[in-house]
Amino acid sequence: MEEIGKIAHLLPLKVLQDINTRIGDWLAFGGNETDPYIHQQLRFAKRFIGEAAKA
């Protein structure tokens, strides 16, 4: 989650809100910050930034 915070300024607000909601829901239902699902959200954010840079 710390890594997502470091790149948050590169993401559009709508994308950041979506990731935040997904992670919040995950944690609320008993997930942990170290679960693979959190890493999946980070990968999505990094891919989004990479694709945006190509456009």
XYZ file of C-alpha atoms in Angstrom, residues 4-34:
31
model
C 0.535 2.828 -4.229
C 0.815 5.970 -2.131
C 4.107 6.820 -3.822
C 2.581 6.710 -7.313
C -0.874 8.035 -6.410
C -0.094 11.475 -7.833
C 0.376 9.894 -11.272
C -3.095 8.354 -11.334
C -6.318 10.086 -12.357
C -8.584 10.690 -9.367
C -11.210 8.255 -10.662
C -8.667 5.417 -10.918
C -7.217 6.196 -7.496
C -10.684 6.248 -5.951
C -11.480 2.871 -7.519
C -8.288 1.306 -6.171
C -8.911 2.868 -2.765
C -12.461 1.504 -2.649
C -11.346 -1.980 -3.686
C -8.579 -2.075 -1.077
C -10.858 -0.624 1.590
C -13.483 -3.270 0.902
C -10.840 -5.985 0.937
C -9.529 -4.882 4.321
C -13.022 -4.400 5.736
C -13.878 -8.008 4.936
C -10.815 -9.371 6.694
C -8.077 -9.086 4.105
C -4.538 -8.047 4.970
C -2.266 -5.395 3.494
C 0.184 -8.114 2.483
